[in-house]
Short mmCIF file of C-alpha atoms in Angstrom, two decimals:
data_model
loop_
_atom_site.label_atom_id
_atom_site.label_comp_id
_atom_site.label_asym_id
_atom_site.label_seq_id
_atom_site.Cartn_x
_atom_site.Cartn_y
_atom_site.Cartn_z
CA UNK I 23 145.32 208.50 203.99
CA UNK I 24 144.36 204.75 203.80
CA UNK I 25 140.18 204.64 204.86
CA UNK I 26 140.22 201.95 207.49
CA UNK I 27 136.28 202.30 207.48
CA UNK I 28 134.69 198.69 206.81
CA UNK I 29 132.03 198.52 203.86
CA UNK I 30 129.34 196.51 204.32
CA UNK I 31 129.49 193.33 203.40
CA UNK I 32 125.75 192.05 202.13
CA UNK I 33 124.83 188.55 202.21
CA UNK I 34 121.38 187.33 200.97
CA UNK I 35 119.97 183.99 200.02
CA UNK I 36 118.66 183.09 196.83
CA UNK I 37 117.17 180.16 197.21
CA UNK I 38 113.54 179.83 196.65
CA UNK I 39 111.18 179.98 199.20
CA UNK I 40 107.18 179.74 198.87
CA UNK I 41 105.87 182.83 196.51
CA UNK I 42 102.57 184.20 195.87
CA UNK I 43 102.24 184.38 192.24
CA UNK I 44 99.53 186.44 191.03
CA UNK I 45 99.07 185.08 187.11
CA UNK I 46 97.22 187.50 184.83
CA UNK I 47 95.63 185.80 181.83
CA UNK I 48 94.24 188.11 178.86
CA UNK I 49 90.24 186.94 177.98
CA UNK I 50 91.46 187.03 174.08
CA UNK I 51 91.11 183.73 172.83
CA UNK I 52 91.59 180.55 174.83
CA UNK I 53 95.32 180.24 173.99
CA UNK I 54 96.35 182.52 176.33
CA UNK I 55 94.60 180.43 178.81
CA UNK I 56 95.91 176.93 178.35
CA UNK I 57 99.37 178.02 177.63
CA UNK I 58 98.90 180.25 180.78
CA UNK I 59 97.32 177.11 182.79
CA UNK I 60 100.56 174.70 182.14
CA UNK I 61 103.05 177.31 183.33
CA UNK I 62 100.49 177.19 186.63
CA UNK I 63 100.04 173.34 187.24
CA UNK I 64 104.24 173.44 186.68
CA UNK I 65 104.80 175.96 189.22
CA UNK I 66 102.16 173.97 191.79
CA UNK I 67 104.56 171.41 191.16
CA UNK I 68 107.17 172.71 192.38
CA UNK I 69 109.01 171.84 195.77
CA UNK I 70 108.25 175.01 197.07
CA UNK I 71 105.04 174.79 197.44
CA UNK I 72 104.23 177.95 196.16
CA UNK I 73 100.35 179.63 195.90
CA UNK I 74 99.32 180.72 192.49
CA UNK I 75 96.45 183.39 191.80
CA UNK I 76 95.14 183.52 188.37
CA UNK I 77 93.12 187.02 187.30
CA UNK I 78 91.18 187.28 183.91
CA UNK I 79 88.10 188.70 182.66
CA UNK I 80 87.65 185.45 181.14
CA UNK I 81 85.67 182.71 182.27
CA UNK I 82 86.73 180.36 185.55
CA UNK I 83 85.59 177.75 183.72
CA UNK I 84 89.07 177.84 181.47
CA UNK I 85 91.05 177.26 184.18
CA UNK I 86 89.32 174.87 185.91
CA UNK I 87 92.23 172.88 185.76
CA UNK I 88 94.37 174.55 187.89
CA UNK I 89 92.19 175.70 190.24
CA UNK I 90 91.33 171.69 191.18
CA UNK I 91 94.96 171.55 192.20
CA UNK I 92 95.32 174.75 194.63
CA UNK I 93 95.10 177.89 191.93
CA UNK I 94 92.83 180.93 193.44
CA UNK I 95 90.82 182.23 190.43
CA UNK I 96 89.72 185.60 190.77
CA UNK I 97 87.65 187.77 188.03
CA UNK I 98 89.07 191.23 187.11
CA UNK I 99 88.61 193.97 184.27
CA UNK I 100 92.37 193.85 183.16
CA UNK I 101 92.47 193.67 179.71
CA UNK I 102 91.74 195.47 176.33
CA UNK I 103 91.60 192.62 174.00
CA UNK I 104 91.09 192.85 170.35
CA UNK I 105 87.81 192.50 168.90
CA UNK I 106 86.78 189.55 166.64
CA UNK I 107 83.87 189.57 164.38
CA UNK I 108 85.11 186.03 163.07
CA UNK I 109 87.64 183.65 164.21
CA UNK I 110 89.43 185.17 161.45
CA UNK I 111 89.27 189.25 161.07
CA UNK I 112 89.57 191.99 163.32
CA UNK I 113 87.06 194.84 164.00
CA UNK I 114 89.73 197.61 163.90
CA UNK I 115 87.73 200.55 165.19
CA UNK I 116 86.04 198.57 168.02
CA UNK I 117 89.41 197.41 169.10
CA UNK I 118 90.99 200.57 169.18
CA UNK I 119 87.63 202.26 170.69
CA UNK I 120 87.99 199.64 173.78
CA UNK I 121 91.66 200.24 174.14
CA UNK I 122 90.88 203.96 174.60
CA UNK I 123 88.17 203.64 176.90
CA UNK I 124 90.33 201.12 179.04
CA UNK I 125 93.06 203.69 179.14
CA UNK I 126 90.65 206.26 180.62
CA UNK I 127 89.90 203.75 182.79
CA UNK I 128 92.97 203.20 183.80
CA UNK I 129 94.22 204.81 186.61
CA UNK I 130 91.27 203.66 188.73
CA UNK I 131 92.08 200.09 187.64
CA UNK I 132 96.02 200.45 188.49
CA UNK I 133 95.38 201.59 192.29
CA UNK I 134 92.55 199.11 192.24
CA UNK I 135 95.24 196.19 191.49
CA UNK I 136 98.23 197.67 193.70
CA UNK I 137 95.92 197.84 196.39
CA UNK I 138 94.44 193.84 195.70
CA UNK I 139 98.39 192.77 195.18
CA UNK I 140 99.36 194.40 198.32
CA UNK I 141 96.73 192.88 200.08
CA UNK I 142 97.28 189.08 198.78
CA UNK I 143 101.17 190.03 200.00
CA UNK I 144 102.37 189.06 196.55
CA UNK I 145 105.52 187.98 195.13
CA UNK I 146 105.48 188.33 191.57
CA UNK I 147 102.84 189.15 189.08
CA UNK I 148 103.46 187.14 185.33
CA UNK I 149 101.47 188.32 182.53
CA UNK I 150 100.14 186.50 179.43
CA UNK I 151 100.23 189.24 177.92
CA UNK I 152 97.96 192.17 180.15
CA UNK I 153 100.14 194.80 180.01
CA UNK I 154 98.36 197.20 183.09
CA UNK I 155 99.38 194.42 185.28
CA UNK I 156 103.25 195.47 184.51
CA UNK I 157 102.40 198.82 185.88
CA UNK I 158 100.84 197.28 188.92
CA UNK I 159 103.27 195.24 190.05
CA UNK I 160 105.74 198.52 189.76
CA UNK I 161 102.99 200.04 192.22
CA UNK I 162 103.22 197.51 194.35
CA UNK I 163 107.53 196.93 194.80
CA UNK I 164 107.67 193.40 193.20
CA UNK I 165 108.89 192.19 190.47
CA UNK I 166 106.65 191.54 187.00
CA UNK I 167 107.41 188.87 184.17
CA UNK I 168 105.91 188.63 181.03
CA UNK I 169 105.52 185.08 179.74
CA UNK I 170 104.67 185.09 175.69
CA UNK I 171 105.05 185.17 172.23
CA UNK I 172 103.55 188.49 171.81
CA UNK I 173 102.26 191.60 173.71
CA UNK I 174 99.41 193.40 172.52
CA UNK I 175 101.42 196.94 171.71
CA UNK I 176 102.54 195.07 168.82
CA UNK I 177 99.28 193.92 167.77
CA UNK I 178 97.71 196.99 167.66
CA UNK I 179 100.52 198.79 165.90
CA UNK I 180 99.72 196.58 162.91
CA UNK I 181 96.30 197.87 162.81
CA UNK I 182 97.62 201.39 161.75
CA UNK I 183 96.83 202.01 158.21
CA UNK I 184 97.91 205.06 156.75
CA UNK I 185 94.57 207.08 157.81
CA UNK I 186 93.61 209.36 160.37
CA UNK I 187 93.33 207.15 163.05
CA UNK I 188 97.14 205.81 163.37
CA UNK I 189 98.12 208.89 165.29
CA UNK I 190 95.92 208.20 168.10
CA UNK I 191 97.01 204.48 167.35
CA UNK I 192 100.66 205.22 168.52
CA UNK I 193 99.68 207.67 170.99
CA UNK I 194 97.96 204.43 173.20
CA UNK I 195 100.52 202.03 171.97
CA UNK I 196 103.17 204.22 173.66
CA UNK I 197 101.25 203.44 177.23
CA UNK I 198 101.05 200.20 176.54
CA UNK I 199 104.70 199.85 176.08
CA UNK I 200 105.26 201.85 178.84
CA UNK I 201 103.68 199.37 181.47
CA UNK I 202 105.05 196.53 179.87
CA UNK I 203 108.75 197.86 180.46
CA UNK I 204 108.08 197.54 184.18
CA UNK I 205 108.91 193.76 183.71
CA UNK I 206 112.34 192.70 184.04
CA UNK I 207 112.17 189.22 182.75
CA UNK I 208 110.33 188.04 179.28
CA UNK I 209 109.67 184.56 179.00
CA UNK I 210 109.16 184.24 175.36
CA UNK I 211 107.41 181.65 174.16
CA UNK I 212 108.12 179.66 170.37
CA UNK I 213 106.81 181.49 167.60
CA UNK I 214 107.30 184.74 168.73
CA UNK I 215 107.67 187.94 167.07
CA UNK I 216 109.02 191.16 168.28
CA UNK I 217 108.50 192.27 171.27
CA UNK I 218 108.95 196.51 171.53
CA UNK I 219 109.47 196.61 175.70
CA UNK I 220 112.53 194.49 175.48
CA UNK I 221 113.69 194.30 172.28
CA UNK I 222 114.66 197.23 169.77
CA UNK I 223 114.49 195.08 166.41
CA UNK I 224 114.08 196.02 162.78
CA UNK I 225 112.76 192.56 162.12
CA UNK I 226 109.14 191.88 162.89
CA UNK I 227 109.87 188.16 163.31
CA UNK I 228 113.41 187.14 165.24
CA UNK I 229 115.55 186.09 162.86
CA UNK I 230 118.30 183.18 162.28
CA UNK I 231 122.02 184.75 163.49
CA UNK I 232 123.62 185.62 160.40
CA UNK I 233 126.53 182.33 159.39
CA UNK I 234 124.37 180.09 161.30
CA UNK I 235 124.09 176.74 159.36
CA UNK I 236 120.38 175.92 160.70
CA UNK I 237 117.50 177.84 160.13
CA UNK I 238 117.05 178.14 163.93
CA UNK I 239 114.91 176.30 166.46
CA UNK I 240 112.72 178.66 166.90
CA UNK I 241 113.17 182.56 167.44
CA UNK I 242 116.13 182.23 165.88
CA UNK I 243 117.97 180.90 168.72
CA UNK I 244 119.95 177.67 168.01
CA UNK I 245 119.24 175.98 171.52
CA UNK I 246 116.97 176.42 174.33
CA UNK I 247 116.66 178.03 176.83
CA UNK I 248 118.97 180.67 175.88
CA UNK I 249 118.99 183.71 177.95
CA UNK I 250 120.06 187.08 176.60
CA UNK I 251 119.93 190.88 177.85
CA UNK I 252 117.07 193.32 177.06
CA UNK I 253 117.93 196.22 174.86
CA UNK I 254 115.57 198.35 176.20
CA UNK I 255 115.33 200.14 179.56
CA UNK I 256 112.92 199.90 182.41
CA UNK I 257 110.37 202.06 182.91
CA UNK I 258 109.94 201.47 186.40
CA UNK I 259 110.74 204.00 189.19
CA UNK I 260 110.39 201.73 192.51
CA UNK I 261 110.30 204.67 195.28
CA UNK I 262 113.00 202.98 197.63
CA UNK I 263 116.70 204.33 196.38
CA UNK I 264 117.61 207.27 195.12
CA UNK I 265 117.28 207.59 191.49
CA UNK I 266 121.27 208.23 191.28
CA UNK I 267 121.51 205.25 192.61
CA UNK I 268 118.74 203.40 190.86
CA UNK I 269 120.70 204.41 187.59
CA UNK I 270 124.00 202.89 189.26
CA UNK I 271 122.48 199.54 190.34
CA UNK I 272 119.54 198.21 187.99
CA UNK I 273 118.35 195.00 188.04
CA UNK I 274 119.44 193.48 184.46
CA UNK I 275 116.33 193.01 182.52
CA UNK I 276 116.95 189.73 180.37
CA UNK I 277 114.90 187.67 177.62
CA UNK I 278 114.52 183.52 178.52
CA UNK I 279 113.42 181.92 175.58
CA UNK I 280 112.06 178.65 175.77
CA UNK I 281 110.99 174.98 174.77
CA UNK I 282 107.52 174.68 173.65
CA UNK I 283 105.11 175.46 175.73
CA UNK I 284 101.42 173.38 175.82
CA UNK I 285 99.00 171.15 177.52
CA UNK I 286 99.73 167.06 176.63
CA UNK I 287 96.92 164.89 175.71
CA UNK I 288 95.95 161.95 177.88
CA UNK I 289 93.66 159.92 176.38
CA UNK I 290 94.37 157.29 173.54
CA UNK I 291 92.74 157.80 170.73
CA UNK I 292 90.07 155.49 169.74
CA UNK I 293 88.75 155.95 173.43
CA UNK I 294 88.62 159.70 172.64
CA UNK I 295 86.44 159.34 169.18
CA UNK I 296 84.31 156.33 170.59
CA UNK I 297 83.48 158.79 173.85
CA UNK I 298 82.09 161.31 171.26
CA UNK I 299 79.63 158.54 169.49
CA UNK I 300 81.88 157.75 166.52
CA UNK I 301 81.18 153.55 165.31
CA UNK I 302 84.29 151.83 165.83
CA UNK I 303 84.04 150.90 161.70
CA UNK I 304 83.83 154.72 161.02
CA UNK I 305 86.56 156.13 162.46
CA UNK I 306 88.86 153.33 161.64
CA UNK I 307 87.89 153.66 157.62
CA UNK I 308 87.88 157.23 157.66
CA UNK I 309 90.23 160.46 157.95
CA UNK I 310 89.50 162.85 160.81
CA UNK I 311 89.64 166.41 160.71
CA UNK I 312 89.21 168.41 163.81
CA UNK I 313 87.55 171.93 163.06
CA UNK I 314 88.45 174.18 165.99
CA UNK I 315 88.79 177.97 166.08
CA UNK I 316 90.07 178.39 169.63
CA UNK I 317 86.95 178.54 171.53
CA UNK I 318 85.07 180.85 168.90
CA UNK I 319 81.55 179.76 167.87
CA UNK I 320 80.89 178.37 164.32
CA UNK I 321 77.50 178.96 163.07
CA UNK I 322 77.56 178.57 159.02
CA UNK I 323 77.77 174.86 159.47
CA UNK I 324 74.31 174.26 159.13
CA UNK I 325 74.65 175.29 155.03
CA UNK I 326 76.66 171.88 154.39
CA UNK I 327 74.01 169.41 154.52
CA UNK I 328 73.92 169.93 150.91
CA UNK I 329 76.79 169.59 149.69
CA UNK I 330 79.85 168.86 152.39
CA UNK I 331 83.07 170.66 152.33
CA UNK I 332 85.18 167.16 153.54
CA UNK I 333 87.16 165.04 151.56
CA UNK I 334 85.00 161.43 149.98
CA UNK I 335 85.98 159.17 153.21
CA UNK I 336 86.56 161.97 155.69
CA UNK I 337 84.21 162.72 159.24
CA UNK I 338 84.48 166.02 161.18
CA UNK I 339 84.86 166.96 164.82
CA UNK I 340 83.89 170.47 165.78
CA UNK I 341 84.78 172.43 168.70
CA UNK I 342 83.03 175.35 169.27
CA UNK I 343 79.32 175.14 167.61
CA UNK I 344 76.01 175.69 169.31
CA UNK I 345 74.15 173.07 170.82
CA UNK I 346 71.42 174.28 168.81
CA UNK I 347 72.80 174.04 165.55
CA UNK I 348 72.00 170.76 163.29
CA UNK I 349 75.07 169.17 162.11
CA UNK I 350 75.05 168.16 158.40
CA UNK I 351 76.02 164.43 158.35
CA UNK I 352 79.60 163.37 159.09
CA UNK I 353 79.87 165.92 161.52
CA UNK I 354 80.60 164.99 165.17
CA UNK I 355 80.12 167.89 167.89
CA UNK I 356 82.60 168.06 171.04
CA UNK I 357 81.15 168.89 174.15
CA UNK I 358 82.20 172.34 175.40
CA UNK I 359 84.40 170.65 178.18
CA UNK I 360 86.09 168.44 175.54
CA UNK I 361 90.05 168.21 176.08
CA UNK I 362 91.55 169.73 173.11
CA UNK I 363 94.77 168.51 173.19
CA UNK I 364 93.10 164.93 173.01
CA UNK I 365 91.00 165.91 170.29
CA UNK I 366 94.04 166.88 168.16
CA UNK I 367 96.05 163.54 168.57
CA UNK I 368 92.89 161.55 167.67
CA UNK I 369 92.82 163.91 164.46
CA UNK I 370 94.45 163.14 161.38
CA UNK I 371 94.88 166.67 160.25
CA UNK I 372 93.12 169.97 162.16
CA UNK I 373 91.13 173.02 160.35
CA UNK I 374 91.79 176.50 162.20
CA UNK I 375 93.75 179.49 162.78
CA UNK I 376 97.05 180.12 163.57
CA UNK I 377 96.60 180.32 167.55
CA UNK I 378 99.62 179.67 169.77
CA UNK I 379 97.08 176.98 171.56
CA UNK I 380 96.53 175.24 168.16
CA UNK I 381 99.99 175.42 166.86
CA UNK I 382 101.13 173.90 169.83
CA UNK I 383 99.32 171.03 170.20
CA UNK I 384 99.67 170.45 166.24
CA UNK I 385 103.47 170.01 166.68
CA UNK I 386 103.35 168.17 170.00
CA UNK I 387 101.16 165.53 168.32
CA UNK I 388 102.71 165.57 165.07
CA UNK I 389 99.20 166.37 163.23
CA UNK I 390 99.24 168.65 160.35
CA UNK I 391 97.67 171.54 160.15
CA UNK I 392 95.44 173.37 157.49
CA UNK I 393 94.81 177.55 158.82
CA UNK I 394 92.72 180.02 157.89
CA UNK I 395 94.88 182.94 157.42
CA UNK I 396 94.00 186.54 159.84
CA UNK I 397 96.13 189.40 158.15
CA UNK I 398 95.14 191.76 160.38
CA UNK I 399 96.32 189.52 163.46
CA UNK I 400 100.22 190.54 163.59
CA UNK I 401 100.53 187.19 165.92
CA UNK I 402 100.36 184.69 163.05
CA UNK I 403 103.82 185.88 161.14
CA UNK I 404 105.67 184.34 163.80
CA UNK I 405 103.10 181.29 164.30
CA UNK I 406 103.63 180.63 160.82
CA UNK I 407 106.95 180.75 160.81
CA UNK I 408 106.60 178.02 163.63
CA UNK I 409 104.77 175.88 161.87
CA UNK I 410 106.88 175.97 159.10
CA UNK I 411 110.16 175.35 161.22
CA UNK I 412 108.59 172.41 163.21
CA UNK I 413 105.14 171.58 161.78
CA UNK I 414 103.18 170.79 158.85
CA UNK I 415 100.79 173.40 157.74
CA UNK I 416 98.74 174.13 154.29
CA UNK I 417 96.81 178.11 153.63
CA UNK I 418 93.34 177.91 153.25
CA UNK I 419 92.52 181.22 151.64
CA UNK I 420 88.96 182.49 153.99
CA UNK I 421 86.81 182.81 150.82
CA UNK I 422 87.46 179.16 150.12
CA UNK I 423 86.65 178.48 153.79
CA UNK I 424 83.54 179.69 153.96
CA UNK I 425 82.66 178.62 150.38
CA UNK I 426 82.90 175.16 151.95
CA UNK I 427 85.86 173.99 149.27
CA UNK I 428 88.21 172.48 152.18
CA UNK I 429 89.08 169.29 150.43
CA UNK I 430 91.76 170.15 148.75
CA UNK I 431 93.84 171.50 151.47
CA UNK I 432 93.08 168.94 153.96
CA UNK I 433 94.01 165.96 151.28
CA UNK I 434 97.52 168.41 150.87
CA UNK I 435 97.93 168.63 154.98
CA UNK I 436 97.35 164.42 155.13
CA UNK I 437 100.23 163.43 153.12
CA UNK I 438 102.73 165.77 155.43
CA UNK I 439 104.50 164.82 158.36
CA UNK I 440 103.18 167.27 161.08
CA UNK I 441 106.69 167.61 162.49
CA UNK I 442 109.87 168.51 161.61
CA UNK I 443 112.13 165.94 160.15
CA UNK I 444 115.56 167.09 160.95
CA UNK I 445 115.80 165.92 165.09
CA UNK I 446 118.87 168.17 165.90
CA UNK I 447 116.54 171.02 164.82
CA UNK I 448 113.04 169.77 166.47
CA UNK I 449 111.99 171.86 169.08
CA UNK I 450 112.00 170.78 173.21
CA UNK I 451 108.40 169.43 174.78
CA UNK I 452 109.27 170.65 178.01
CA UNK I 453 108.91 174.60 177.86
CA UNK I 454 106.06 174.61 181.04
CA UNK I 455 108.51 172.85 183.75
CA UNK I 456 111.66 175.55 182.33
CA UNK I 457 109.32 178.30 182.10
CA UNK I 458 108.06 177.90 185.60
CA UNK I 459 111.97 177.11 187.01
CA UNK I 460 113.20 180.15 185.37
CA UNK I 461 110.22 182.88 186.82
CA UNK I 462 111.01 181.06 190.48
CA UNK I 463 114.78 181.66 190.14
CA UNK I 464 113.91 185.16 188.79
CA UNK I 465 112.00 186.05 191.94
CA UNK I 466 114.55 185.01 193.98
CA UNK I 467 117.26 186.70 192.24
CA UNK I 468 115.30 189.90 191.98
CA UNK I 469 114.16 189.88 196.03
CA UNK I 470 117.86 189.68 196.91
CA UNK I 471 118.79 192.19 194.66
CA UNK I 472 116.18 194.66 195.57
CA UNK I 473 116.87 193.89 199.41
CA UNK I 474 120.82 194.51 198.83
CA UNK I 475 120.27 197.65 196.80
CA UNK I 476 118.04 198.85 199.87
CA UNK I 477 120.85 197.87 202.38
CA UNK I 478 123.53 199.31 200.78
CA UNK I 479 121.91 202.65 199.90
CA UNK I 480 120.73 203.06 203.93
CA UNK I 481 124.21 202.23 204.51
CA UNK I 482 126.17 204.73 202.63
CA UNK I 483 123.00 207.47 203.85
CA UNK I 484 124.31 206.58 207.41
CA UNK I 485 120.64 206.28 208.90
CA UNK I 486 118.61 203.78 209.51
CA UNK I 487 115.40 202.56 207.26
CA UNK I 488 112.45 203.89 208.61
CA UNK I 489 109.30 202.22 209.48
CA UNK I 490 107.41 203.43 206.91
CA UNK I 491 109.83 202.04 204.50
CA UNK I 492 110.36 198.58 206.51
CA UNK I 493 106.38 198.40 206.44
CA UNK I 494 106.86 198.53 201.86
CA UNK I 495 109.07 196.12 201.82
CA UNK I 496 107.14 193.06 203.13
CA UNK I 497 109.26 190.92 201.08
CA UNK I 498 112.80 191.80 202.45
CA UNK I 499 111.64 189.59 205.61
CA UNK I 500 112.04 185.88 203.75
CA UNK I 501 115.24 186.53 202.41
#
């Protein structure tokens, strides 16, 4: 017999509307924190008008930027980090030693955040790249986006090796993963390499489709953005359906990757060197190398004055050194609020490590590039690969380095092009604006699904959603 019963017929509206976006920057490094501070200033920007917190146990000062132009800043113990002797090497039993004690740390921490994202009635919580957060946002019944090139389960899995401590290293690194498989959307960023909460992939570093007859823009996608599905599952149980039905009607987790991602300089360039003291007849007879180690202090300096480690007609600007350290001559010191990006396009080539900041703003200004390799940092096989793809950059082996024999490599790095030469294959500039257009679309899409999946499943129960329920689900009301 023919069911004349009516189904329900669902109708939501995915248009954007104003979020709260609670951004959660790791304190590792500052490129976390200026690729993290575009994405913000692009979402301000949008119609919307949307309100943006940003959470790190770094420094307000970092994102100073955005919070002129509306961002809330707030100070939090999210993060594990890894620990860095040098700019260059890893201290692998302190790092593991502080991911273990943050994991014991962690439940108080979890309700500590679900309780702060509840209160701030968030949206969506985007992570660069704290994975906890991903767990909170679970906690809380909204949606979580990670927006990288890396997470930090992958960085710690390549400090396992072969000794007694790697059991206890995959042990944690299974948590880790865990919370990061409560987000449903990756925004991954160029020069990425695999990412173990979305991606099941033999290849450390995404590879070219096999046939293709380009080496890839980056990622080894052949145009961006280009969205594809997640391979692995959420972890996340929300508390609102059934699980039967959770299994039936899952939000499709999905991978955006796209353009570049980094701050633009401002400033032209002999205003930029003049502003930091440099004669007019110096800078315009010599070759400039910015030294710059993302943030991290630089203290041998002071053993140049004998004998300098720069090219015969070369001057140095240094980021990062000590007020009270005496620069040998030739050496320029930025102030500690200098604009980096600005820096770079006044240089003529750039000393450093591979650092998604650094990288960035090397290709965006077309200035080559000479690193300072960090094995034990997993990151820099896909940076590399980056700079390879779109770049210019030249090794500098770390005992060389610090032995002060730079010249070589930086002569090497001034004759490249610092970009790539093939334009059907060069990179976009414009990854902030898509980035922060794809997580608002996201939200929206994931609110209506959510509130659909919630209407449907009262329907079929026959019963009405309960107050307590109504009173979780704060964000059905906008949509």
């Amino acid at each position: 017999m023919k069911d004349d019963k009516v189904k329900p017929q669902v109708v939501v509206n995915t248009a954007p509307r104003p979020y709260v976006f609670c951004f959660y920057v790791s304190g590792h490094g500052w490129g976390h924190a200026t690729r993290a501070n575009q994405i913000i200033s692009d979402i301000l920007r949008l119609p919307a008008q949307h309100t943006v917190y940003v959470i790190s146990n770094a420094s307000s000062f970092i994102f100073q930027g955005v919070i002129d132009i509306g961002a809330h800043y707030r100070q939090a113990d999210i993060d594990a980090g890894v620990v860095q002797p040098l700019a260059y090497t890893v201290d692998r039993h302190q790092t593991i030693d502080n991911l273990r004690q943050f994991l014991r740390r962690r439940p108080d921490t979890l309700r500590t955040e679900i309780e702060w994202l509840q209160s701030v009635r968030a949206d969506c919580v985007i992570c660069d790249a704290p994975f906890l957060p991903c767990a909170a946002a679970a906690g809380a019944k909204i949606p979580a986006v990670i927006a990288s090139n890396f997470t930090f389960d992958e960085v710690y899995h390549g400090l396992c090796e072969g000794d007694a401590l790697d059991k206890e290293i995959h042990e944690l690194v299974q948590v880790v993963i865990d919370d990061y498989r409560n987000a449903d959307l990756l925004v991954r960023l160029p020069g990425a390499i695999r990412i173990p909460s979305f991606e099941a992939a033999d290849d450390l570093v995404p590879q070219t489709p096999i046939g293709a007859t380009s080496r890839g823009i980056v990622n080894g996608k052949l145009q961006l953005p280009f969205v594809s599905a997640a391979n692995v599952a959420s972890s996340r149980v929300d508390g609102i359906v059934s699980e039967p039905l959770q299994q039936l009607q899952r939000f499709d987790r999905r991978i955006v990757d796209v353009p570049l991602v980094f701050r633009k300089h401002h400033t032209p360039r002999d205003k930029v060197l003049a502003a930091l003291g440099i004669p007019k007849e110096i800078y315009e007879s010599h070759g400039v190398l910015l030294l710059s180690f993302g943030g991290q202090v630089l203290g041998q300096l002071a053993s140049y004055h004998a004998s300098t480690p720069l090219p015969p007609g070369w001057i140095c600007i240094v980021c990062g050194t000590p007020d009270g350290v005496d620069l040998p001559n030739l050496f320029y010191r930025a102030p500690k609020d200098a604009y980096v990006p600005d820096l770079t396009n006044a240089a003529d080539v750039v000393l450093g490590k591979l650092g998604y900041g650094t990288c960035s703003e090397c290709i965006s200004t077309s200035t080559p590039f000479v690193y300072v390799p960090r094995p034990q940092f997993i990151e820099e096989y896909g940076l590399r690969k980056l700079m390879v793809d779109q770049g210019s950059a030249v090794e500098l082996d770390r005992h060389d380095f610090e032995a002060g024999r730079w010249a070589d490599a930086i002569l090497r790095a001034s004759k490249m092009p610092g970009t790539c030469r093939e334009p059907a294959r060069l990179v976009g500039h414009d990854g902030g604006p898509v980035a922060a257009r794809t997580i608002e679309q996201f939200v929206a899409e994931w609110h209506a699904f959510h509130h659909t999946t919630l209407i449907t499943h009262t329907t079929l129960a026959e019963k009405p959603i309960s107050a307590d329920t109504a009173a979780n689900l704060s964000y059905t009301t906008a949509i």
